[in-house]
CSV table of C-alpha atoms in Angstrom, one decimal:
chain,number,residue,atom,x,y,z
A,28,UNK,CA,89.7,119.8,-64.9
A,29,UNK,CA,92.4,118.8,-62.4
A,30,UNK,CA,90.8,115.2,-62.2
A,31,UNK,CA,92.0,114.9,-65.8
A,32,UNK,CA,95.5,116.2,-65.4
A,33,UNK,CA,98.6,114.2,-65.0
A,34,UNK,CA,101.0,115.1,-62.1
A,35,UNK,CA,103.3,116.6,-64.9
A,36,UNK,CA,100.5,118.8,-66.4
A,37,UNK,CA,99.3,119.8,-62.8
A,38,UNK,CA,102.9,121.3,-62.4
A,39,UNK,CA,102.9,123.1,-65.6
A,40,UNK,CA,99.6,124.5,-64.9
A,41,UNK,CA,100.5,125.9,-61.6
A,42,UNK,CA,103.8,127.2,-63.0
A,43,UNK,CA,102.1,129.1,-65.7
A,44,UNK,CA,99.2,130.3,-63.5
A,45,UNK,CA,102.0,131.9,-61.3
A,46,UNK,CA,103.6,133.4,-64.0
A,47,UNK,CA,100.7,135.0,-65.7
A,48,UNK,CA,100.0,136.8,-62.3
A,49,UNK,CA,103.2,138.5,-63.1
A,50,UNK,CA,101.7,140.3,-66.2
A,51,UNK,CA,100.1,143.6,-65.6
A,52,UNK,CA,98.1,146.0,-67.4
A,53,UNK,CA,99.8,147.9,-70.3
A,54,UNK,CA,102.9,145.7,-70.6
A,55,UNK,CA,104.5,144.2,-73.6
A,56,UNK,CA,105.1,140.5,-72.8
A,57,UNK,CA,107.0,138.0,-74.8
A,58,UNK,CA,105.2,134.5,-75.2
A,59,UNK,CA,107.0,131.4,-75.3
A,60,UNK,CA,106.8,128.4,-77.4
A,61,UNK,CA,105.9,124.9,-76.0
A,62,UNK,CA,103.6,122.8,-74.0
A,63,UNK,CA,104.2,124.6,-70.8
A,64,UNK,CA,104.4,128.2,-72.4
A,65,UNK,CA,100.7,126.9,-73.9
A,66,UNK,CA,99.2,126.9,-70.5
A,67,UNK,CA,100.5,130.2,-69.9
A,68,UNK,CA,98.8,131.6,-72.7
A,69,UNK,CA,95.7,130.2,-72.1
A,70,UNK,CA,96.0,131.4,-68.2
A,71,UNK,CA,96.7,134.9,-69.8
A,72,UNK,CA,93.7,134.8,-72.1
A,73,UNK,CA,91.3,133.8,-68.9
A,74,UNK,CA,92.6,136.8,-67.3
A,75,UNK,CA,91.8,139.0,-70.3
A,76,UNK,CA,88.5,137.6,-70.6
A,77,UNK,CA,87.7,137.4,-67.1
A,78,UNK,CA,89.4,140.2,-65.4
A,79,UNK,CA,89.8,142.6,-68.4
A,80,UNK,CA,93.7,142.5,-68.5
A,81,UNK,CA,94.9,144.5,-71.1
A,82,UNK,CA,98.5,143.9,-72.5
A,83,UNK,CA,100.2,143.3,-76.0
A,84,UNK,CA,101.6,139.9,-76.5
A,85,UNK,CA,104.7,139.2,-78.7
A,86,UNK,CA,104.7,135.4,-80.0
A,87,UNK,CA,107.7,133.4,-80.3
A,88,UNK,CA,106.3,131.3,-83.1
A,89,UNK,CA,103.4,131.1,-85.3
A,90,UNK,CA,101.6,128.4,-83.3
A,91,UNK,CA,101.9,130.7,-80.3
A,92,UNK,CA,100.7,133.7,-82.0
A,93,UNK,CA,97.7,131.6,-83.4
A,94,UNK,CA,96.9,130.2,-79.8
A,95,UNK,CA,97.0,133.7,-78.2
A,96,UNK,CA,94.6,135.4,-80.8
A,97,UNK,CA,92.2,132.5,-80.4
A,98,UNK,CA,92.1,133.0,-76.7
A,99,UNK,CA,91.8,137.0,-77.1
A,100,UNK,CA,95.2,138.4,-76.4
A,101,UNK,CA,96.4,141.3,-78.5
A,102,UNK,CA,99.2,140.2,-80.6
A,103,UNK,CA,101.9,142.7,-81.9
A,104,UNK,CA,105.4,142.0,-83.5
A,105,UNK,CA,108.6,142.7,-82.0
A,106,UNK,CA,109.4,145.4,-84.3
A,107,UNK,CA,106.1,146.9,-83.3
A,108,UNK,CA,106.7,146.4,-79.8
A,109,UNK,CA,110.6,147.5,-79.9
A,110,UNK,CA,111.2,146.5,-76.3
A,111,UNK,CA,109.4,144.3,-73.8
A,112,UNK,CA,108.7,144.5,-70.2
A,113,UNK,CA,108.9,140.6,-69.6
A,114,UNK,CA,109.0,137.5,-71.4
A,115,UNK,CA,107.7,134.2,-70.0
A,116,UNK,CA,108.9,130.9,-71.7
A,117,UNK,CA,109.3,127.0,-70.7
A,118,UNK,CA,112.5,125.5,-71.0
A,119,UNK,CA,114.1,122.1,-71.7
A,120,UNK,CA,116.8,122.1,-68.9
A,121,UNK,CA,118.0,124.6,-66.3
A,122,UNK,CA,120.9,124.7,-63.8
A,123,UNK,CA,121.6,126.2,-60.5
A,124,UNK,CA,122.5,129.8,-62.3
A,125,UNK,CA,119.5,129.7,-64.5
A,126,UNK,CA,121.3,129.0,-67.5
A,127,UNK,CA,119.2,127.0,-70.1
A,128,UNK,CA,118.8,124.6,-72.9
A,129,UNK,CA,115.9,125.6,-75.1
A,130,UNK,CA,114.7,124.7,-78.7
A,131,UNK,CA,113.2,121.3,-78.3
A,132,UNK,CA,109.9,122.8,-79.8
A,133,UNK,CA,112.2,124.4,-82.6
A,134,UNK,CA,111.3,127.9,-81.8
A,135,UNK,CA,115.1,128.8,-80.2
A,136,UNK,CA,116.0,131.6,-82.5
A,137,UNK,CA,112.8,133.9,-82.3
A,138,UNK,CA,112.6,132.8,-78.3
A,139,UNK,CA,116.3,134.2,-77.9
A,140,UNK,CA,115.7,137.1,-79.9
A,141,UNK,CA,112.5,138.2,-78.0
A,142,UNK,CA,114.1,137.2,-74.5
A,143,UNK,CA,117.1,139.3,-74.9
A,144,UNK,CA,114.5,142.0,-75.8
A,145,UNK,CA,113.0,142.0,-72.5
A,146,UNK,CA,113.8,143.6,-69.2
A,147,UNK,CA,113.0,140.3,-67.6
A,148,UNK,CA,112.8,136.6,-68.7
A,149,UNK,CA,110.8,134.2,-66.7
A,150,UNK,CA,111.0,130.5,-67.2
A,151,UNK,CA,108.1,128.3,-66.3
A,152,UNK,CA,108.7,124.7,-65.8
A,153,UNK,CA,108.3,121.5,-63.7
A,154,UNK,CA,111.0,120.2,-61.3
A,155,UNK,CA,112.1,117.7,-63.4
A,156,UNK,CA,113.7,120.2,-65.9
A,157,UNK,CA,116.3,121.2,-63.2
A,158,UNK,CA,119.8,119.6,-63.7
A,159,UNK,CA,123.2,119.9,-62.1
A,160,UNK,CA,124.7,120.2,-65.5
A,161,UNK,CA,123.3,121.0,-68.6
A,162,UNK,CA,123.6,118.5,-71.6
A,163,UNK,CA,121.4,115.7,-71.0
A,164,UNK,CA,118.7,117.2,-72.9
A,165,UNK,CA,120.1,117.6,-77.0
A,166,UNK,CA,121.2,120.8,-77.6
A,167,UNK,CA,119.2,122.3,-80.8
A,168,UNK,CA,121.7,124.3,-83.4
A,169,UNK,CA,119.4,126.2,-85.9
A,170,UNK,CA,121.5,126.0,-89.2
A,171,UNK,CA,120.7,127.2,-92.8
A,172,UNK,CA,119.6,124.7,-95.3
A,173,UNK,CA,122.6,125.7,-97.8
A,174,UNK,CA,125.6,123.3,-96.9
A,175,UNK,CA,124.0,122.0,-93.9
A,176,UNK,CA,125.8,118.6,-94.2
A,177,UNK,CA,129.3,120.8,-94.2
A,178,UNK,CA,128.1,122.7,-91.1
A,179,UNK,CA,127.1,119.4,-89.4
A,180,UNK,CA,130.5,118.2,-90.1
A,181,UNK,CA,132.3,121.3,-88.8
A,182,UNK,CA,130.2,121.4,-85.7
A,183,UNK,CA,131.2,117.7,-85.0
A,184,UNK,CA,134.9,118.5,-85.7
A,185,UNK,CA,134.9,121.4,-83.2
A,186,UNK,CA,133.1,119.0,-80.5
A,187,UNK,CA,136.2,117.1,-80.3
A,188,UNK,CA,138.0,120.0,-78.6
A,189,UNK,CA,134.9,121.0,-76.2
A,190,UNK,CA,134.2,119.9,-72.6
A,191,UNK,CA,131.3,117.6,-73.7
A,192,UNK,CA,130.6,113.9,-72.9
A,193,UNK,CA,129.1,112.8,-76.2
A,194,UNK,CA,129.6,114.2,-79.9
A,195,UNK,CA,126.5,112.5,-81.6
A,196,UNK,CA,124.8,115.0,-84.1
A,197,UNK,CA,121.6,114.5,-86.0
A,198,UNK,CA,119.6,116.3,-88.2
A,199,UNK,CA,115.8,117.0,-86.9
A,200,UNK,CA,113.3,115.5,-89.0
A,201,UNK,CA,109.6,115.9,-89.3
A,202,UNK,CA,108.6,112.6,-90.6
A,203,UNK,CA,110.5,111.9,-93.7
A,204,UNK,CA,111.8,115.4,-94.3
A,205,UNK,CA,113.9,117.8,-92.4
A,206,UNK,CA,112.1,119.8,-89.7
A,207,UNK,CA,111.8,123.6,-91.1
A,208,UNK,CA,111.9,126.1,-88.5
A,209,UNK,CA,109.5,129.2,-88.9
A,210,UNK,CA,112.7,131.2,-90.3
A,211,UNK,CA,113.1,128.4,-92.9
A,212,UNK,CA,116.1,126.8,-91.4
A,213,UNK,CA,117.2,123.2,-90.2
A,214,UNK,CA,117.8,122.3,-86.6
A,215,UNK,CA,120.8,120.0,-85.7
A,216,UNK,CA,120.7,118.1,-82.4
A,217,UNK,CA,123.7,117.7,-80.2
A,218,UNK,CA,123.7,114.7,-78.0
A,219,UNK,CA,126.3,115.8,-75.6
A,220,UNK,CA,125.1,114.1,-72.5
A,221,UNK,CA,126.8,116.8,-70.4
A,222,UNK,CA,128.5,120.3,-71.1
A,223,UNK,CA,131.1,121.2,-69.0
A,224,UNK,CA,131.6,124.8,-70.2
A,225,UNK,CA,128.1,125.9,-71.7
A,226,UNK,CA,129.4,129.5,-72.0
A,227,UNK,CA,132.2,128.7,-74.2
A,228,UNK,CA,130.2,126.2,-76.4
A,229,UNK,CA,127.5,128.9,-77.1
A,230,UNK,CA,130.3,131.3,-78.2
A,231,UNK,CA,132.2,128.8,-80.3
A,232,UNK,CA,129.3,127.4,-82.1
A,233,UNK,CA,127.8,130.9,-83.0
A,234,UNK,CA,131.1,131.6,-84.7
A,235,UNK,CA,130.6,129.0,-87.4
A,236,UNK,CA,129.6,129.8,-90.8
A,237,UNK,CA,126.2,128.4,-91.5
A,238,UNK,CA,125.0,128.3,-87.8
A,239,UNK,CA,122.3,130.8,-87.1
A,240,UNK,CA,121.8,130.4,-83.3
A,241,UNK,CA,122.0,127.7,-80.5
A,242,UNK,CA,119.7,126.7,-77.9
A,243,UNK,CA,122.1,127.6,-75.1
A,244,UNK,CA,120.5,130.7,-73.1
A,245,UNK,CA,123.3,132.0,-70.9
A,246,UNK,CA,122.7,134.8,-68.5
A,247,UNK,CA,119.4,135.7,-69.9
A,248,UNK,CA,116.9,134.1,-67.5
A,249,UNK,CA,116.1,136.1,-64.4
A,250,UNK,CA,113.5,134.2,-62.5
A,251,UNK,CA,112.3,130.2,-62.7
A,252,UNK,CA,109.0,129.4,-61.7
A,253,UNK,CA,108.9,125.7,-60.7
A,254,UNK,CA,105.6,124.0,-60.5
A,255,UNK,CA,104.8,120.7,-58.7
A,256,UNK,CA,102.0,118.0,-59.1
A,257,UNK,CA,100.5,119.0,-55.7
A,258,UNK,CA,100.0,122.6,-56.3
A,259,UNK,CA,103.0,124.0,-54.7
A,260,UNK,CA,105.3,126.7,-56.8
A,261,UNK,CA,108.9,127.7,-56.1
A,262,UNK,CA,109.8,131.1,-57.5
A,263,UNK,CA,113.7,131.5,-57.9
A,264,UNK,CA,115.0,135.1,-58.6
A,265,UNK,CA,118.7,134.6,-59.8
A,266,UNK,CA,119.4,138.7,-59.4
A,267,UNK,CA,117.9,139.0,-55.6
A,268,UNK,CA,119.1,135.5,-54.8
A,269,UNK,CA,115.6,134.6,-53.3
A,270,UNK,CA,113.4,131.7,-53.3
A,271,UNK,CA,109.9,131.8,-52.5
A,272,UNK,CA,107.2,128.9,-51.9
A,273,UNK,CA,103.6,129.1,-52.6
A,274,UNK,CA,100.6,127.0,-53.4
A,275,UNK,CA,97.9,127.6,-55.7
A,276,UNK,CA,94.4,126.3,-55.9
A,277,UNK,CA,93.1,124.4,-59.2
A,278,UNK,CA,90.4,125.7,-61.3
A,279,UNK,CA,88.1,122.8,-61.8
A,280,UNK,CA,86.2,123.9,-65.1
A,281,UNK,CA,87.4,125.9,-67.7
A,282,UNK,CA,87.0,125.2,-71.4
A,283,UNK,CA,90.2,127.4,-72.4
A,284,UNK,CA,92.1,124.5,-71.2
A,285,UNK,CA,90.1,121.5,-72.8
A,286,UNK,CA,92.1,121.1,-76.0
A,287,UNK,CA,95.4,120.8,-74.0
A,288,UNK,CA,94.0,117.7,-72.3
A,289,UNK,CA,93.2,115.8,-75.7
């Protein structure tokens, strides 16, 4: 398998593999959405199949739920689980305090609900996602369809008084029609370039009528697992103030991962 993987995919794979080892029998685990989270679900499916791992997964999107079922993971809803031991998800950006921008895959609302209903949140990522200051990646804001243009204008007006470098906003599209989230909402992407006070911006955005949730995850992530293309993995724990480095061997042949390479 590794001969077909790009360095970035190798980094995502080893991060996912390392995080999968954190899942233990009997756990209730939030399963993230996105390309890196897909590697995680595949790794966990392999552990269910080959090692007899028994746990219950709570997906953060319909596509994650479908993938989890396909690889043999028992899927339940958050209402059934009530509370989770662990959520493992990707991120579009993270800073030194493990604050995140998420929502590039369009599932930020369910991702934030699941993450905050967990004892711990672990982010799996590659080194390119680490930034000094959040904001280079567009910040997604989920809004209800009714009056979305008014909500967009209100957001733009509010950004004038925020500590941000850019103020362009765009409605996320799916081809020629607006992108629709699993909850039936739209997403407005904020092209801010730099966010000086992420905590303040998150609070202000969520006070606006029409805004459902924003992609700033503040004080939610506990650990980040950073993968590298040479197999190195760094695990950073914000609560313990620790950083550990390891190296993982690649699995050369496993059809669980074949469709991720297409």
